[in-house]
N, CA, C and O atoms as a DFTB+ gen file, in Angstrom:
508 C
 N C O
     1  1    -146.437    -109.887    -123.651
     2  2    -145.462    -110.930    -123.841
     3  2    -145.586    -111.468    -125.277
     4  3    -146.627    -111.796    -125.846
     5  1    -144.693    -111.489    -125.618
     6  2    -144.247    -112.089    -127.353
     7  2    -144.961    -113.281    -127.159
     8  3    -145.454    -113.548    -126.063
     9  1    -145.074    -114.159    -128.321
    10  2    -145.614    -115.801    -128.447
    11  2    -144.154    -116.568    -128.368
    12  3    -144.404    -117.773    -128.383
    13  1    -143.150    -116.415    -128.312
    14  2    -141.651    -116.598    -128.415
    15  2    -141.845    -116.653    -126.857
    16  3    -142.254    -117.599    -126.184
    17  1    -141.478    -115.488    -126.478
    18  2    -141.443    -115.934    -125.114
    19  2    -142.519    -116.530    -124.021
    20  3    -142.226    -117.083    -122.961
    21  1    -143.991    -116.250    -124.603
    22  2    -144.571    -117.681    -123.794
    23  2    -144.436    -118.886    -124.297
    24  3    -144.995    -119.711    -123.575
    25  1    -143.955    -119.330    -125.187
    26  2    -143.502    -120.466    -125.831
    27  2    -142.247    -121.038    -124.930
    28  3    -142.218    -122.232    -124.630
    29  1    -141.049    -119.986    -124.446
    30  2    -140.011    -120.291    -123.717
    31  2    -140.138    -120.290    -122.213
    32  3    -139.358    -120.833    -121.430
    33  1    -141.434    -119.477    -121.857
    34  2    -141.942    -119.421    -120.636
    35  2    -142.757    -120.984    -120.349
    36  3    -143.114    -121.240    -119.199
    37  1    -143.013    -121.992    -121.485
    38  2    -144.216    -123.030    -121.189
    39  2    -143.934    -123.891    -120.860
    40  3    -144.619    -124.761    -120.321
    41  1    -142.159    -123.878    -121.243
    42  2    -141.405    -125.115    -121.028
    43  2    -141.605    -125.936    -120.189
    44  3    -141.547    -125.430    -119.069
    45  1    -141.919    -127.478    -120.180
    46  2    -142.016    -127.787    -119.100
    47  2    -140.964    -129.348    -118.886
    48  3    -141.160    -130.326    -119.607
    49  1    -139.795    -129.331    -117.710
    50  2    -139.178    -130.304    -117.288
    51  2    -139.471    -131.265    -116.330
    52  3    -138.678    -130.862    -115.480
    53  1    -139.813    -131.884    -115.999
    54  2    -140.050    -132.937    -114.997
    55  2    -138.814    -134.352    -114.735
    56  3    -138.214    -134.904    -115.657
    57  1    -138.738    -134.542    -113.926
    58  2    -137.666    -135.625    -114.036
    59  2    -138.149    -136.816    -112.519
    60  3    -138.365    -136.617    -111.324
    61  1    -138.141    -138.035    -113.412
    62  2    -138.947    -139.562    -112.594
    63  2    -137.602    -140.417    -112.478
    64  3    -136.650    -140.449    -113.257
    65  1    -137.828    -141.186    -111.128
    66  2    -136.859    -142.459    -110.914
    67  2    -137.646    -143.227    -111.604
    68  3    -138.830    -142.892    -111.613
    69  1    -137.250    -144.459    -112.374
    70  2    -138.215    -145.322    -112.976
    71  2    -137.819    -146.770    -112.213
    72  3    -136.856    -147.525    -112.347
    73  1    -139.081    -146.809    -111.301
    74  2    -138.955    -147.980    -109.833
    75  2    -139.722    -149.174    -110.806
    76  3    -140.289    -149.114    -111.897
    77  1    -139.500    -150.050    -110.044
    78  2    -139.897    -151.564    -110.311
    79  2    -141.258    -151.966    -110.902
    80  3    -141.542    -152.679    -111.864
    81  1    -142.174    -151.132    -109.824
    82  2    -143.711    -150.897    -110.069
    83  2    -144.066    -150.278    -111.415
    84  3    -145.245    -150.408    -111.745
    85  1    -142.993    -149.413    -112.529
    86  2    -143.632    -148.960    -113.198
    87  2    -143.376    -149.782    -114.690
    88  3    -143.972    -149.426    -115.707
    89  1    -142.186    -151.193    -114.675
    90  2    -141.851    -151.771    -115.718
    91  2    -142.773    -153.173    -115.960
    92  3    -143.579    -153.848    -115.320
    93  1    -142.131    -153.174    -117.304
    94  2    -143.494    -154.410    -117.841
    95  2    -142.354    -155.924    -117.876
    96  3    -141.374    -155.558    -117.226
    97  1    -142.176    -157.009    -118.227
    98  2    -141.804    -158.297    -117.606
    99  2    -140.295    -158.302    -118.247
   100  3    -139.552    -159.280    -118.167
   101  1    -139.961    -157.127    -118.865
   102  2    -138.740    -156.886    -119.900
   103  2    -137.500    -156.160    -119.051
   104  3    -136.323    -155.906    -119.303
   105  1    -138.379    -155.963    -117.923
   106  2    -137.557    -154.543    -116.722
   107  2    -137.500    -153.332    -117.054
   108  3    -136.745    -152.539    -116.491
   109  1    -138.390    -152.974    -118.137
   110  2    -138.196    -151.469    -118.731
   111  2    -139.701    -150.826    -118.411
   112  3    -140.759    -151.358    -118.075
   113  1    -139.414    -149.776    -118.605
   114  2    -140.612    -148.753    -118.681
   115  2    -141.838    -149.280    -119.603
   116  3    -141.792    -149.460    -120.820
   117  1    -142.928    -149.484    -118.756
   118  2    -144.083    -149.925    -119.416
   119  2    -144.141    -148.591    -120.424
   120  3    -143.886    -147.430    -120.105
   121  1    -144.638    -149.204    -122.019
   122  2    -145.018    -148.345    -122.714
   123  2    -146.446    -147.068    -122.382
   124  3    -146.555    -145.945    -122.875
   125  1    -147.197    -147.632    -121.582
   126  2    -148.792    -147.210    -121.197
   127  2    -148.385    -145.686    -120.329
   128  3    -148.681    -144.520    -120.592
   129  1    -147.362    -146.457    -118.893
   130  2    -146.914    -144.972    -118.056
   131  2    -145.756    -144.454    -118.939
   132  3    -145.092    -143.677    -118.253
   133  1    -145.260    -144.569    -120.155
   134  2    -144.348    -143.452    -120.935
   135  2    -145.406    -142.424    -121.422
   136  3    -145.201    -141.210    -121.450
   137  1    -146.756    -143.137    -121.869
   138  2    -147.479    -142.402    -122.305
   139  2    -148.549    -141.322    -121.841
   140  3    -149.002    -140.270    -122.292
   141  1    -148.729    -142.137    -120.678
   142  2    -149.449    -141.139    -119.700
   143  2    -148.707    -140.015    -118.749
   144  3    -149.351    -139.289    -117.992
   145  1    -147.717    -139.979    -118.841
   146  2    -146.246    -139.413    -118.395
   147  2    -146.569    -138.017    -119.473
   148  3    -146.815    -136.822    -119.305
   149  1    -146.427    -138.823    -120.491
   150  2    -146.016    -137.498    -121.812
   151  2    -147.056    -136.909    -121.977
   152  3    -146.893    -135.772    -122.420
   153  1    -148.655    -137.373    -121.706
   154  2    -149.677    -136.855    -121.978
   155  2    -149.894    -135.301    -120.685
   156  3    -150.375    -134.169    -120.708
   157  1    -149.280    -136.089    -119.839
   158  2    -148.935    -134.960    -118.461
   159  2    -148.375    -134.012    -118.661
   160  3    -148.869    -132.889    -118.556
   161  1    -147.073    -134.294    -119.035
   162  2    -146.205    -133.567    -119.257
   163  2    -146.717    -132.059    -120.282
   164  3    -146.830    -130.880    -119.947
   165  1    -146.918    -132.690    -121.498
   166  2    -147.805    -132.184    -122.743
   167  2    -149.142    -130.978    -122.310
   168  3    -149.307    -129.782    -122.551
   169  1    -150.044    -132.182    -121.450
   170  2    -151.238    -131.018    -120.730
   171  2    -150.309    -129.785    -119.843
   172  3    -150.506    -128.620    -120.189
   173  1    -149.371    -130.035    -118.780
   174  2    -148.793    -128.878    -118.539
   175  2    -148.382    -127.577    -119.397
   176  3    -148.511    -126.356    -119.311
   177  1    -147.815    -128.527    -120.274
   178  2    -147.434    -127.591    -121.249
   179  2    -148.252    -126.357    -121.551
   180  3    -148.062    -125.142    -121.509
   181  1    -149.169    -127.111    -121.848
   182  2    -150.320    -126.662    -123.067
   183  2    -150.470    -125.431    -121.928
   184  3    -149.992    -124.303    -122.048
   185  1    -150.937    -125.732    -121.254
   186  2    -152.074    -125.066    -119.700
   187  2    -151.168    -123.812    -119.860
   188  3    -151.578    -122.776    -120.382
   189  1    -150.071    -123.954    -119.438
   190  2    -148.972    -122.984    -118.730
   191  2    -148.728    -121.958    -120.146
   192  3    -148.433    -120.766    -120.059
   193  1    -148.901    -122.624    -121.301
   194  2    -148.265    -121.581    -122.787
   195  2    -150.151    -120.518    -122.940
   196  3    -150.119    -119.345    -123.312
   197  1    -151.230    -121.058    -122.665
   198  2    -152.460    -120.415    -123.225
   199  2    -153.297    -120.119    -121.738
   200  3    -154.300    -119.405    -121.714
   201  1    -152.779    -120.722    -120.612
   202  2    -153.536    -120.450    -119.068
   203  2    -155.326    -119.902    -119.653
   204  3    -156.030    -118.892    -119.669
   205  1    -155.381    -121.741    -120.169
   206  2    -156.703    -121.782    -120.497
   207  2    -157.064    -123.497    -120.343
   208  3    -156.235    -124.405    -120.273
   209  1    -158.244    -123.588    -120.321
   210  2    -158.420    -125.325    -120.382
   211  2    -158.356    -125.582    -121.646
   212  3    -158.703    -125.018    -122.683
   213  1    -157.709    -126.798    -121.280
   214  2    -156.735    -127.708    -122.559
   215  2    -157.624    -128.751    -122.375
   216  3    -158.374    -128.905    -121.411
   217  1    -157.494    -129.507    -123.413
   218  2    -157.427    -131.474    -123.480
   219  2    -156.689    -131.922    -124.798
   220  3    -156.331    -131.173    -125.707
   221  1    -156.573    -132.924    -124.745
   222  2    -155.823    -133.907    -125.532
   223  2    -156.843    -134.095    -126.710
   224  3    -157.924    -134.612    -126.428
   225  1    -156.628    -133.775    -127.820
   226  2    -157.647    -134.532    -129.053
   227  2    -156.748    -135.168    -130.071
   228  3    -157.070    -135.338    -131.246
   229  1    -155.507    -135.535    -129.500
   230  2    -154.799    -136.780    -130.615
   231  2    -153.050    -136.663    -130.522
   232  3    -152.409    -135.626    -130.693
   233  1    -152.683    -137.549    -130.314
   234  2    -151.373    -137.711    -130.162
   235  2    -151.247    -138.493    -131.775
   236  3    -151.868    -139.433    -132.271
   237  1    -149.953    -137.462    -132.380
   238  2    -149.555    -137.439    -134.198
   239  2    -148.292    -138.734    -133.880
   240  3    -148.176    -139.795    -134.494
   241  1    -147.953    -138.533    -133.421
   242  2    -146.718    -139.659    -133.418
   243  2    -146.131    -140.325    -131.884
   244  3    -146.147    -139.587    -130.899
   245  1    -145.801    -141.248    -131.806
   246  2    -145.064    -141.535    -130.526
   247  2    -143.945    -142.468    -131.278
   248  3    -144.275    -143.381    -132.034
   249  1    -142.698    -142.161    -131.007
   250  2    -141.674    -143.213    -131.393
   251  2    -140.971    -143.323    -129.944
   252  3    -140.863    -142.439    -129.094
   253  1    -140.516    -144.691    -129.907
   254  2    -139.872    -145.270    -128.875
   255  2    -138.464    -145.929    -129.492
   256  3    -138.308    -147.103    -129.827
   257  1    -137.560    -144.932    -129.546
   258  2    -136.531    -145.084    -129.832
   259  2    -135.793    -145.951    -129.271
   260  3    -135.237    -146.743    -130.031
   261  1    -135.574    -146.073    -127.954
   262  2    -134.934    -146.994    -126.942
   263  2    -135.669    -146.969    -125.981
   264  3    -136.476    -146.154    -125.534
   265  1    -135.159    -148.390    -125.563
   266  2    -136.299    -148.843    -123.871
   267  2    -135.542    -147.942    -122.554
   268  3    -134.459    -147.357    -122.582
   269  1    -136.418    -148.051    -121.539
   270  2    -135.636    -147.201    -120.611
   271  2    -135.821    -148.677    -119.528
   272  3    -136.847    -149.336    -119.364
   273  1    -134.719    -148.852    -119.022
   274  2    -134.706    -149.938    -118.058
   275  2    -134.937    -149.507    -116.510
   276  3    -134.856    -148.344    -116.114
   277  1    -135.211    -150.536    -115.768
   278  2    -135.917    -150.190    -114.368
   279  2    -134.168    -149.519    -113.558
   280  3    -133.066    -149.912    -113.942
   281  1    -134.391    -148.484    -112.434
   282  2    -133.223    -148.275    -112.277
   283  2    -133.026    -146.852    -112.841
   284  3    -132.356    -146.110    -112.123
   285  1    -133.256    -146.597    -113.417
   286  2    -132.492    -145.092    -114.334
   287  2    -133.323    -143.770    -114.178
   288  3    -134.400    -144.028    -113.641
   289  1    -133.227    -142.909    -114.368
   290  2    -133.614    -141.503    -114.126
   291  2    -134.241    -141.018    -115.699
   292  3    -133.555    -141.245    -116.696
   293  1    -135.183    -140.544    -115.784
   294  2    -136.037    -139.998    -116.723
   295  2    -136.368    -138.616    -116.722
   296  3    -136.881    -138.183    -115.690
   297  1    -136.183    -137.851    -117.652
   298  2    -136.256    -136.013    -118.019
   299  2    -137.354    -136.120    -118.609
   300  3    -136.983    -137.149    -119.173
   301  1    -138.765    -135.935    -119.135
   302  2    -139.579    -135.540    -119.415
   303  2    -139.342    -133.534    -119.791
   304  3    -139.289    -132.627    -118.961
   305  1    -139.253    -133.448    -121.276
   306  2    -139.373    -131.859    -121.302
   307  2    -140.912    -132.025    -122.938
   308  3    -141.244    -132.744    -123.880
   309  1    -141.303    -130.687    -122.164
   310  2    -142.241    -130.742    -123.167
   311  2    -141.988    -129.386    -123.583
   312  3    -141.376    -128.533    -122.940
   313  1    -142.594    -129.248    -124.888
   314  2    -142.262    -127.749    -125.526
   315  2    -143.266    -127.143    -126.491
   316  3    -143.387    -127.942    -127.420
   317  1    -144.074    -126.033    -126.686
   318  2    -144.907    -125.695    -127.820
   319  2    -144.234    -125.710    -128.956
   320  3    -143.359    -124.868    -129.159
   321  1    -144.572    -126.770    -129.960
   322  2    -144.087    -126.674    -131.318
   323  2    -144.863    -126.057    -132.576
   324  3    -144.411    -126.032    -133.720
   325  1    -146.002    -125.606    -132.203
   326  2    -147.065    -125.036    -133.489
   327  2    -148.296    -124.353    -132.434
   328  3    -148.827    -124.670    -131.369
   329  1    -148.369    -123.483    -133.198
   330  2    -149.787    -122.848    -132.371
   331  2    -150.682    -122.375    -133.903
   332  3    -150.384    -121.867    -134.984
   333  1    -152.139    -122.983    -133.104
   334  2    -152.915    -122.716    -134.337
   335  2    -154.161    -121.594    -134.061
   336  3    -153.676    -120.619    -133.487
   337  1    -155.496    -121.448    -134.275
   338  2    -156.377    -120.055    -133.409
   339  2    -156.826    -121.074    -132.228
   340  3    -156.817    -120.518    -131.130
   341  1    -157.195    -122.361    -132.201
   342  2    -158.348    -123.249    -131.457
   343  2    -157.209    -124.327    -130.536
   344  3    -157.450    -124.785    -129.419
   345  1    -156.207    -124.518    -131.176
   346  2    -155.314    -125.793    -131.163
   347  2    -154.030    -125.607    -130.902
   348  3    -153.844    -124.409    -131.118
   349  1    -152.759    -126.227    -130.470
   350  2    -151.716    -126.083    -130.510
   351  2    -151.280    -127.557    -130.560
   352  3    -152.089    -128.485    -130.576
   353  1    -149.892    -127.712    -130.585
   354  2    -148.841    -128.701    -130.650
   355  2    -148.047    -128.537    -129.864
   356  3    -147.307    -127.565    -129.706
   357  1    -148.182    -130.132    -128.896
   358  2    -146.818    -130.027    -128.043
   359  2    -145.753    -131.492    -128.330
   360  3    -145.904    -132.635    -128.761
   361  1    -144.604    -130.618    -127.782
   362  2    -143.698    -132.190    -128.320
   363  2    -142.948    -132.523    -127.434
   364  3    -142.286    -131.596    -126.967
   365  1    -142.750    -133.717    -126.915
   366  2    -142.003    -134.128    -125.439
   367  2    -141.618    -134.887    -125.762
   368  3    -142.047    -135.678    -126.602
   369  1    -140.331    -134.882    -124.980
   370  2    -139.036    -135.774    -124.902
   371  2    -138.901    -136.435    -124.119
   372  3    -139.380    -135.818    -123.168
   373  1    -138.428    -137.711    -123.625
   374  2    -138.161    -138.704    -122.598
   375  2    -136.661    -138.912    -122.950
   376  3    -136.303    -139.611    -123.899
   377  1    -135.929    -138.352    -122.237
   378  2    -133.999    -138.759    -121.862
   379  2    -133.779    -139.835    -120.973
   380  3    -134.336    -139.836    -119.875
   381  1    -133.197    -140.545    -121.245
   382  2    -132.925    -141.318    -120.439
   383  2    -131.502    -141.288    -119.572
   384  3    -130.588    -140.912    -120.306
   385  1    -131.023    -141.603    -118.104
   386  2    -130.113    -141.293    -117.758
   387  2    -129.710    -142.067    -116.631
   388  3    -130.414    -141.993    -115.624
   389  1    -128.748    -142.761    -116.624
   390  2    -128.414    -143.643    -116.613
   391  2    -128.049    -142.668    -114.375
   392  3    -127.706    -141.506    -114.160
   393  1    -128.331    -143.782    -113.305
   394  2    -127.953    -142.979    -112.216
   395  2    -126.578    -142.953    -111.320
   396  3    -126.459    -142.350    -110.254
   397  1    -125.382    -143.869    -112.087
   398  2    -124.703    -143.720    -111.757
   399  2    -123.340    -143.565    -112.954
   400  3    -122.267    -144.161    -112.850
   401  1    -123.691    -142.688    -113.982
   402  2    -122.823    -142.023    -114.825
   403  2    -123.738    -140.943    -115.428
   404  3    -124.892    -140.627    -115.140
   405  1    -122.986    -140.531    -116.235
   406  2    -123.044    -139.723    -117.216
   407  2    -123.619    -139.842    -118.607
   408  3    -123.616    -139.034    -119.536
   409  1    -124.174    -141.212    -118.494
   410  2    -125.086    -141.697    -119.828
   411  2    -126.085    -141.028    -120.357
   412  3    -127.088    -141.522    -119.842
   413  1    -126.532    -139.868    -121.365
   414  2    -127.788    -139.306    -121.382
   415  2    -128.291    -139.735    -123.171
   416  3    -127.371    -139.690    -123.988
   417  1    -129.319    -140.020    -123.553
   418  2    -130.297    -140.082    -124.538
   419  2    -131.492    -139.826    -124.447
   420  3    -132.200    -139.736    -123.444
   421  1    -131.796    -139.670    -125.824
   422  2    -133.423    -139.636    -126.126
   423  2    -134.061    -141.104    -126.327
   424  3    -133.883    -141.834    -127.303
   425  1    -134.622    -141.297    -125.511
   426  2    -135.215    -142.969    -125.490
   427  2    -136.851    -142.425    -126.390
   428  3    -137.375    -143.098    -127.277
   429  1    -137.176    -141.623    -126.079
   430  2    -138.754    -141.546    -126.540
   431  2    -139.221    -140.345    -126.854
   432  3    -139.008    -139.447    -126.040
   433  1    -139.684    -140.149    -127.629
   434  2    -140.533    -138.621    -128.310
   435  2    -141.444    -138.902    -128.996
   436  3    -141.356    -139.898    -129.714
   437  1    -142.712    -138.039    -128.988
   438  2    -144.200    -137.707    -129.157
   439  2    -144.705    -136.260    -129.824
   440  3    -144.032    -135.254    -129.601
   441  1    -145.409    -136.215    -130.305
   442  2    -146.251    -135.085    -130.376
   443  2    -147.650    -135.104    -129.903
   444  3    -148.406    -136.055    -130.104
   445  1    -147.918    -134.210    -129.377
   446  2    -149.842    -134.253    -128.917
   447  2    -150.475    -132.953    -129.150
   448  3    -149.729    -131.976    -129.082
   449  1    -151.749    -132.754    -129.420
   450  2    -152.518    -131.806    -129.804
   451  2    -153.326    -131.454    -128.834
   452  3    -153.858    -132.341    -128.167
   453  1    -153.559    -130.194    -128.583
   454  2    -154.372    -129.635    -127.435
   455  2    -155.654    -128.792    -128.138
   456  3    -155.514    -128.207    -129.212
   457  1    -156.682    -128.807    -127.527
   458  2    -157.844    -128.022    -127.673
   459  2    -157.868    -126.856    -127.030
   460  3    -156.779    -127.008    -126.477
   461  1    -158.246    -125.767    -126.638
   462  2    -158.569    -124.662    -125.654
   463  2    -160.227    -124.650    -125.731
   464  3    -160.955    -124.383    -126.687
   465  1    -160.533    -125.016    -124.449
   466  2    -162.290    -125.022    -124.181
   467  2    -162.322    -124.066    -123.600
   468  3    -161.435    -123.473    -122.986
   469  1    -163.846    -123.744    -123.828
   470  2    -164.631    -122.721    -122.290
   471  2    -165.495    -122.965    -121.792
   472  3    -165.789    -124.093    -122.186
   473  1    -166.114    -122.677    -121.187
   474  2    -167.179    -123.351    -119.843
   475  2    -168.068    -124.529    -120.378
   476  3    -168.410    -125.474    -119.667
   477  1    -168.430    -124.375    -121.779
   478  2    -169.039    -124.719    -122.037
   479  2    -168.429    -125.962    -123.351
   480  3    -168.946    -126.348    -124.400
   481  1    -167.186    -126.283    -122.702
   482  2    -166.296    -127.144    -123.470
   483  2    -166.815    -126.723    -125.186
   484  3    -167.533    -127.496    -125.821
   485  1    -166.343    -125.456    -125.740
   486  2    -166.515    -125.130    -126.809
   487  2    -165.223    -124.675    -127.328
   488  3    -164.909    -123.591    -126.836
   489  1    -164.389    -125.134    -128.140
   490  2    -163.197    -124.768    -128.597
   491  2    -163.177    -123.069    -128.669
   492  3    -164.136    -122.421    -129.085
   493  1    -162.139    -122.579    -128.275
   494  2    -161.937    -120.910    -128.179
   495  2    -160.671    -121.020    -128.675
   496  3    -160.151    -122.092    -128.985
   497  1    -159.880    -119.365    -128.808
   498  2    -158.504    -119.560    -129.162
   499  2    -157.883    -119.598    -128.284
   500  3    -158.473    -119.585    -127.203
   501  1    -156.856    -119.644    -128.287
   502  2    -155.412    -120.299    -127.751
   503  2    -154.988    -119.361    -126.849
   504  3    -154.699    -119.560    -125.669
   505  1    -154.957    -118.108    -127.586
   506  2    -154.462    -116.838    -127.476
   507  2    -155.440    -115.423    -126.971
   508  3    -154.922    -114.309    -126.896
């Protein structure tokens, strides 16, 4: 398999109702579960593109473009954006979507960095 197509094979979509329990006193999506959401999302990623153990060693950016309010439907897609020998890059999206139209945006996007360990949590390659 090409790196192209496990890259298109890693894709990963998920899609959340965003209930009452998960907003902060504003009615929107606590910033903390956007992040632990994307960090999910991201580890799937990772796992599914190198079907090796991953972890998180640094999230490069998070922008929060728009709030997502309690009520609405959430897309989570994550995608390999860089592959390095030890490391890769993933980048996930949060859409927001409104549940009774046709409203769709990008409320939130991230990048996060993955490790590939082995038994002995020792960075290996990717590949």
């Amino acid at each position: 398999m090409t790196t192209a197509e496990r890259i298109e094979q890693s894709k990963t979509n998920i899609f959340k109702a965003v209930f009452p329990n998960t907003v902060n006193h504003y009615d929107t999506l606590f910033g903390g579960t956007a992040l632990s959401l994307m960090d999910e999302v991201a580890f799937i990623t990772a796992t599914r593109f190198s079907r090796k153990q991953m972890v998180t060693v640094s999230t490069d950016r998070i922008d929060f473009e728009s709030s997502i309010p309690s009520g609405t439907i959430i897309e989570l897609i994550g995608s390999v954006v860089k592959i390095g020998n030890t490391s890769l890059k993933v980048q996930v999206d949060i859409f927001l979507e409104e549940m009774y139209s046709n409203t769709r945006e990008k409320a939130i996007s991230g990048l996060f960095t993955f490790v590939a360990l082995d038994e002995n949590k020792k960075p290996i390659p990717v590949l």
